[in-house]
Amino acid sequence: MPGSRDDLTRLRIALTAFFALDGFVFAGWVVRIPAIKEQTGASASALGLALLGVSAGAVVTMTLTGRLVRRYGSHPVTVACAVLLCLSIALPPLTHSALALGAVLLVFGSAYGGINVAFNSAAVDLVAVLRRPIMPSFHAAFSLGGMVGAGLGGLVAGSLSPTRHLFGLTLIGLLVTLVAGRALLRCEPAVPPDRPAAGDEGPPRRLDRRTRRLVLTFGLIALCTAYGEGAMADWGALHLEQDLDASPGLAAAGYSCFALAMTVGRLTGTTLLERLGRTTTVVAGGTTAVAGMLLGSLAPSVWAALFGFAVTGLGLANIFPVAVERAGALGGPSGVATASTLGYGGMLLGPPAIGFMADWFSLPAALTSVAVLAAVAVLVAVATRRAAAAG
């Protein structure tokens, strides 16, 4: 374990930088989806299948990353995945068919899934060492990075091609990785008192049946809420531009509103968790997200939809961090990998599902599924309140 409070602070800063980088790069990609959709000539369902490449790469890699973290430690794995993420973001604009887009998104998804398991594992250990519920602050950095990335994308959408924009993100990302990666690799991992250091723990401990059920429960909650984050990222701008006749710049602001509200919610997350507890925070957030998404998807005007997107971000803000932190506290890197696989699986499988529903019904109707799954997360949290508190 790092030997002083200063060491822990440096570790927290380095991890925060990688969370922010992840959100920045991911948002830079999603705000250019309409342009890349037009470039490839893909229909809504074909684009949904291409986006499935992100899902497949991420879900497969997440399970593998849990094992790599146990063997090599979360810090080196985080840095390696960050490099791959930054390089792969430049690939989508080079494609001219839905099939080619799906293939390069498989690489991007692998890096995205890997880095999320790695730095969430490191953050869970730091939370355990500090004994404070600071997990939302890391995810606030992700949201802040997403807000900046989406805002930058909106500003350059009319003047820069997707190729130049995303290549610029590659250069920025590699520079941040160089600086933050050196700092992270110099930090000793935060090891909770009841857990051996990476590389010394031997075979992964086998979780009992009750613990596995709890980890899966938290993963289900993460899935239901991350579905909404993925939907907003991949389809929010298209909904504003296609259904409400927003300009490309204003459409890109939709994800910025969502990310800004989510950032504000997560920055206050530690205080909320300390005062209200985990279950109450999850229930209140999920209920708020249901109302916000119904407004955002069904509102007849751009400004009402933007307000709905912001309310949705505020509601979803702390649910995913709470779910991943509890799964990691119960199951270590394996728990983080399981909950992240389910959670980010929901984030990444949601957009293709919405693509199909948009073809069958309409995009506004498809987006109401976000509200439905947020309600499911609330019901699961209430139904498992006692077991989760005991775990």
PDB file of C-alpha atoms in Angstrom, residues 31-200:
ATOM      1  CA  VAL A  31     -20.475  13.193 -31.645  1.00  0.00           C
ATOM      2  CA  ARG A  32     -19.122  12.280 -35.098  1.00  0.00           C
ATOM      3  CA  ILE A  33     -21.385   9.234 -35.495  1.00  0.00           C
ATOM      4  CA  PRO A  34     -23.917  11.131 -37.705  1.00  0.00           C
ATOM      5  CA  ALA A  35     -21.127  12.182 -40.085  1.00  0.00           C
ATOM      6  CA  ILE A  36     -19.617   8.694 -40.189  1.00  0.00           C
ATOM      7  CA  LYS A  37     -23.089   7.184 -40.714  1.00  0.00           C
ATOM      8  CA  GLU A  38     -23.476   9.422 -43.762  1.00  0.00           C
ATOM      9  CA  GLN A  39     -19.964   8.589 -44.954  1.00  0.00           C
ATOM     10  CA  THR A  40     -20.629   4.835 -44.824  1.00  0.00           C
ATOM     11  CA  GLY A  41     -24.191   5.111 -46.197  1.00  0.00           C
ATOM     12  CA  ALA A  42     -25.436   2.820 -43.419  1.00  0.00           C
ATOM     13  CA  SER A  43     -29.094   2.507 -42.418  1.00  0.00           C
ATOM     14  CA  ALA A  44     -30.077   2.766 -38.755  1.00  0.00           C
ATOM     15  CA  SER A  45     -30.043  -1.022 -38.349  1.00  0.00           C
ATOM     16  CA  ALA A  46     -26.725  -1.399 -40.253  1.00  0.00           C
ATOM     17  CA  LEU A  47     -25.184   1.269 -38.041  1.00  0.00           C
ATOM     18  CA  GLY A  48     -26.529  -0.600 -35.022  1.00  0.00           C
ATOM     19  CA  LEU A  49     -24.795  -3.773 -36.193  1.00  0.00           C
ATOM     20  CA  ALA A  50     -21.549  -1.864 -36.733  1.00  0.00           C
ATOM     21  CA  LEU A  51     -21.788  -0.449 -33.206  1.00  0.00           C
ATOM     22  CA  LEU A  52     -22.087  -4.038 -32.022  1.00  0.00           C
ATOM     23  CA  GLY A  53     -18.364  -4.289 -32.799  1.00  0.00           C
ATOM     24  CA  VAL A  54     -17.696  -2.006 -29.833  1.00  0.00           C
ATOM     25  CA  SER A  55     -19.881  -4.223 -27.662  1.00  0.00           C
ATOM     26  CA  ALA A  56     -18.262  -7.465 -28.731  1.00  0.00           C
ATOM     27  CA  GLY A  57     -14.724  -6.178 -28.289  1.00  0.00           C
ATOM     28  CA  ALA A  58     -15.453  -4.676 -24.883  1.00  0.00           C
ATOM     29  CA  VAL A  59     -17.350  -7.590 -23.379  1.00  0.00           C
ATOM     30  CA  VAL A  60     -14.775 -10.183 -24.460  1.00  0.00           C
ATOM     31  CA  THR A  61     -11.862  -8.056 -23.268  1.00  0.00           C
ATOM     32  CA  MET A  62     -13.383  -7.245 -19.874  1.00  0.00           C
ATOM     33  CA  THR A  63     -13.243 -10.830 -18.671  1.00  0.00           C
ATOM     34  CA  LEU A  64      -9.657 -11.193 -19.877  1.00  0.00           C
ATOM     35  CA  THR A  65      -8.663  -7.882 -18.287  1.00  0.00           C
ATOM     36  CA  GLY A  66      -9.756  -9.063 -14.848  1.00  0.00           C
ATOM     37  CA  ARG A  67      -7.194 -11.866 -15.121  1.00  0.00           C
ATOM     38  CA  LEU A  68      -4.484  -9.527 -16.423  1.00  0.00           C
ATOM     39  CA  VAL A  69      -5.086  -7.158 -13.516  1.00  0.00           C
ATOM     40  CA  ARG A  70      -4.694  -9.997 -11.007  1.00  0.00           C
ATOM     41  CA  ARG A  71      -1.446 -11.068 -12.653  1.00  0.00           C
ATOM     42  CA  TYR A  72       0.257  -7.798 -13.618  1.00  0.00           C
ATOM     43  CA  GLY A  73      -1.568  -5.177 -11.546  1.00  0.00           C
ATOM     44  CA  SER A  74      -4.106  -2.562 -12.554  1.00  0.00           C
ATOM     45  CA  HIS A  75      -1.632   0.240 -13.270  1.00  0.00           C
ATOM     46  CA  PRO A  76       0.344  -1.273 -16.192  1.00  0.00           C
ATOM     47  CA  VAL A  77      -2.859  -2.656 -17.726  1.00  0.00           C
ATOM     48  CA  THR A  78      -4.496   0.786 -17.527  1.00  0.00           C
ATOM     49  CA  VAL A  79      -1.603   2.445 -19.360  1.00  0.00           C
ATOM     50  CA  ALA A  80      -1.418  -0.233 -22.072  1.00  0.00           C
ATOM     51  CA  CYS A  81      -5.146  -0.052 -22.753  1.00  0.00           C
ATOM     52  CA  ALA A  82      -5.013   3.755 -22.859  1.00  0.00           C
ATOM     53  CA  VAL A  83      -2.414   3.654 -25.639  1.00  0.00           C
ATOM     54  CA  LEU A  84      -4.549   1.250 -27.689  1.00  0.00           C
ATOM     55  CA  LEU A  85      -7.660   3.350 -27.077  1.00  0.00           C
ATOM     56  CA  CYS A  86      -5.979   6.529 -28.329  1.00  0.00           C
ATOM     57  CA  LEU A  87      -4.630   4.830 -31.449  1.00  0.00           C
ATOM     58  CA  SER A  88      -7.904   3.102 -32.330  1.00  0.00           C
ATOM     59  CA  ILE A  89     -10.033   6.285 -32.172  1.00  0.00           C
ATOM     60  CA  ALA A  90      -8.435   7.434 -35.440  1.00  0.00           C
ATOM     61  CA  LEU A  91      -9.697   4.384 -37.370  1.00  0.00           C
ATOM     62  CA  PRO A  92     -13.507   4.867 -37.812  1.00  0.00           C
ATOM     63  CA  PRO A  93     -13.240   7.842 -40.246  1.00  0.00           C
ATOM     64  CA  LEU A  94     -11.056   5.730 -42.532  1.00  0.00           C
ATOM     65  CA  THR A  95     -13.904   3.292 -43.250  1.00  0.00           C
ATOM     66  CA  HIS A  96     -16.472   3.482 -46.056  1.00  0.00           C
ATOM     67  CA  SER A  97     -18.830   0.613 -45.250  1.00  0.00           C
ATOM     68  CA  ALA A  98     -20.758  -0.622 -42.237  1.00  0.00           C
ATOM     69  CA  LEU A  99     -18.731  -3.865 -42.261  1.00  0.00           C
ATOM     70  CA  ALA A 100     -15.384  -2.072 -42.158  1.00  0.00           C
ATOM     71  CA  LEU A 101     -16.690   0.272 -39.462  1.00  0.00           C
ATOM     72  CA  GLY A 102     -17.733  -2.697 -37.336  1.00  0.00           C
ATOM     73  CA  ALA A 103     -14.278  -4.250 -37.703  1.00  0.00           C
ATOM     74  CA  VAL A 104     -12.370  -1.180 -36.488  1.00  0.00           C
ATOM     75  CA  LEU A 105     -14.903  -0.622 -33.702  1.00  0.00           C
ATOM     76  CA  LEU A 106     -14.051  -4.127 -32.492  1.00  0.00           C
ATOM     77  CA  VAL A 107     -10.520  -2.869 -31.777  1.00  0.00           C
ATOM     78  CA  PHE A 108     -11.801   0.338 -30.209  1.00  0.00           C
ATOM     79  CA  GLY A 109     -14.219  -1.648 -28.032  1.00  0.00           C
ATOM     80  CA  SER A 110     -11.456  -3.972 -26.845  1.00  0.00           C
ATOM     81  CA  ALA A 111      -9.385  -1.033 -25.629  1.00  0.00           C
ATOM     82  CA  TYR A 112     -12.418   0.688 -24.111  1.00  0.00           C
ATOM     83  CA  GLY A 113     -13.494  -2.404 -22.196  1.00  0.00           C
ATOM     84  CA  GLY A 114      -9.986  -3.161 -20.990  1.00  0.00           C
ATOM     85  CA  ILE A 115      -9.208   0.274 -19.609  1.00  0.00           C
ATOM     86  CA  ASN A 116     -12.537   0.456 -17.795  1.00  0.00           C
ATOM     87  CA  VAL A 117     -11.948  -2.767 -15.884  1.00  0.00           C
ATOM     88  CA  ALA A 118      -8.341  -1.808 -15.115  1.00  0.00           C
ATOM     89  CA  PHE A 119      -8.879   1.677 -13.719  1.00  0.00           C
ATOM     90  CA  ASN A 120     -12.122   0.741 -11.959  1.00  0.00           C
ATOM     91  CA  SER A 121     -10.228  -2.045 -10.179  1.00  0.00           C
ATOM     92  CA  ALA A 122      -7.558   0.438  -9.068  1.00  0.00           C
ATOM     93  CA  ALA A 123     -10.247   2.910  -7.954  1.00  0.00           C
ATOM     94  CA  VAL A 124     -12.139   0.267  -5.935  1.00  0.00           C
ATOM     95  CA  ASP A 125      -8.945  -0.579  -4.048  1.00  0.00           C
ATOM     96  CA  LEU A 126      -8.275   3.099  -3.361  1.00  0.00           C
ATOM     97  CA  VAL A 127     -11.836   3.552  -2.047  1.00  0.00           C
ATOM     98  CA  ALA A 128     -11.280   0.612   0.322  1.00  0.00           C
ATOM     99  CA  VAL A 129      -7.986   2.032   1.585  1.00  0.00           C
ATOM    100  CA  LEU A 130      -9.349   5.562   2.094  1.00  0.00           C
ATOM    101  CA  ARG A 131     -12.620   4.221   3.564  1.00  0.00           C
ATOM    102  CA  ARG A 132     -14.637   6.975   1.904  1.00  0.00           C
ATOM    103  CA  PRO A 133     -17.210   6.579  -0.918  1.00  0.00           C
ATOM    104  CA  ILE A 134     -15.204   8.592  -3.472  1.00  0.00           C
ATOM    105  CA  MET A 135     -16.020   6.357  -6.452  1.00  0.00           C
ATOM    106  CA  PRO A 136     -18.435   8.929  -7.954  1.00  0.00           C
ATOM    107  CA  SER A 137     -15.612  11.469  -8.151  1.00  0.00           C
ATOM    108  CA  PHE A 138     -13.701   9.241 -10.584  1.00  0.00           C
ATOM    109  CA  HIS A 139     -16.761   8.812 -12.743  1.00  0.00           C
ATOM    110  CA  ALA A 140     -17.315  12.575 -12.526  1.00  0.00           C
ATOM    111  CA  ALA A 141     -13.947  12.916 -14.257  1.00  0.00           C
ATOM    112  CA  PHE A 142     -15.175  10.537 -16.979  1.00  0.00           C
ATOM    113  CA  SER A 143     -18.308  12.668 -17.423  1.00  0.00           C
ATOM    114  CA  LEU A 144     -16.296  15.889 -17.414  1.00  0.00           C
ATOM    115  CA  GLY A 145     -14.014  14.461 -20.068  1.00  0.00           C
ATOM    116  CA  GLY A 146     -17.100  13.467 -22.042  1.00  0.00           C
ATOM    117  CA  MET A 147     -18.542  16.954 -21.740  1.00  0.00           C
ATOM    118  CA  VAL A 148     -15.301  18.550 -22.960  1.00  0.00           C
ATOM    119  CA  GLY A 149     -14.956  16.019 -25.767  1.00  0.00           C
ATOM    120  CA  ALA A 150     -18.545  16.524 -26.903  1.00  0.00           C
ATOM    121  CA  GLY A 151     -18.263  20.307 -26.638  1.00  0.00           C
ATOM    122  CA  LEU A 152     -15.070  20.319 -28.676  1.00  0.00           C
ATOM    123  CA  GLY A 153     -16.711  18.034 -31.222  1.00  0.00           C
ATOM    124  CA  GLY A 154     -19.647  20.391 -31.547  1.00  0.00           C
ATOM    125  CA  LEU A 155     -17.331  23.355 -32.113  1.00  0.00           C
ATOM    126  CA  VAL A 156     -15.300  21.676 -34.852  1.00  0.00           C
ATOM    127  CA  ALA A 157     -18.119  19.672 -36.480  1.00  0.00           C
ATOM    128  CA  GLY A 158     -18.681  22.304 -39.151  1.00  0.00           C
ATOM    129  CA  SER A 159     -15.032  23.019 -39.922  1.00  0.00           C
ATOM    130  CA  LEU A 160     -13.061  19.792 -39.462  1.00  0.00           C
ATOM    131  CA  SER A 161     -13.630  16.455 -41.135  1.00  0.00           C
ATOM    132  CA  PRO A 162     -14.097  13.431 -38.844  1.00  0.00           C
ATOM    133  CA  THR A 163     -10.670  12.194 -39.989  1.00  0.00           C
ATOM    134  CA  ARG A 164      -8.808  15.291 -38.834  1.00  0.00           C
ATOM    135  CA  HIS A 165     -10.863  15.642 -35.665  1.00  0.00           C
ATOM    136  CA  LEU A 166     -10.344  12.079 -34.452  1.00  0.00           C
ATOM    137  CA  PHE A 167      -6.681  12.032 -35.433  1.00  0.00           C
ATOM    138  CA  GLY A 168      -6.271  15.141 -33.294  1.00  0.00           C
ATOM    139  CA  LEU A 169      -7.858  13.227 -30.409  1.00  0.00           C
ATOM    140  CA  THR A 170      -5.265  10.496 -30.922  1.00  0.00           C
ATOM    141  CA  LEU A 171      -2.425  12.983 -30.505  1.00  0.00           C
ATOM    142  CA  ILE A 172      -3.987  14.615 -27.437  1.00  0.00           C
ATOM    143  CA  GLY A 173      -4.748  11.234 -25.886  1.00  0.00           C
ATOM    144  CA  LEU A 174      -1.226   9.906 -26.355  1.00  0.00           C
ATOM    145  CA  LEU A 175       0.218  13.045 -24.772  1.00  0.00           C
ATOM    146  CA  VAL A 176      -2.055  12.708 -21.730  1.00  0.00           C
ATOM    147  CA  THR A 177      -1.208   9.002 -21.483  1.00  0.00           C
ATOM    148  CA  LEU A 178       2.510   9.792 -21.527  1.00  0.00           C
ATOM    149  CA  VAL A 179       2.218  12.237 -18.622  1.00  0.00           C
ATOM    150  CA  ALA A 180      -0.419  10.467 -16.521  1.00  0.00           C
ATOM    151  CA  GLY A 181       0.977   7.023 -17.314  1.00  0.00           C
ATOM    152  CA  ARG A 182       4.416   7.871 -15.958  1.00  0.00           C
ATOM    153  CA  ALA A 183       2.801   9.170 -12.765  1.00  0.00           C
ATOM    154  CA  LEU A 184       0.568   6.110 -12.389  1.00  0.00           C
ATOM    155  CA  LEU A 185       3.386   3.610 -12.932  1.00  0.00           C
ATOM    156  CA  ARG A 186       5.450   5.346 -10.235  1.00  0.00           C
ATOM    157  CA  CYS A 187       2.618   4.961  -7.694  1.00  0.00           C
ATOM    158  CA  GLU A 188       2.433   1.848  -5.560  1.00  0.00           C
ATOM    159  CA  PRO A 189      -0.987   0.171  -5.923  1.00  0.00           C
ATOM    160  CA  ALA A 190      -3.483   0.779  -3.123  1.00  0.00           C
ATOM    161  CA  VAL A 191      -3.951  -2.644  -1.542  1.00  0.00           C
ATOM    162  CA  PRO A 192      -6.763  -3.120   0.990  1.00  0.00           C
ATOM    163  CA  PRO A 193      -5.561  -4.711   4.257  1.00  0.00           C
ATOM    164  CA  ASP A 194      -7.397  -7.977   3.580  1.00  0.00           C
ATOM    165  CA  ARG A 195      -6.038  -8.435   0.046  1.00  0.00           C
ATOM    166  CA  PRO A 196      -2.524  -9.464  -1.102  1.00  0.00           C
ATOM    167  CA  ALA A 197      -0.642  -7.437  -3.686  1.00  0.00           C
ATOM    168  CA  ALA A 198      -1.003  -8.196  -7.386  1.00  0.00           C
ATOM    169  CA  GLY A 199       1.108 -11.134  -8.398  1.00  0.00           C
ATOM    170  CA  ASP A 200       1.213 -12.535  -4.851  1.00  0.00           C
TER     171      ASP A 200
END
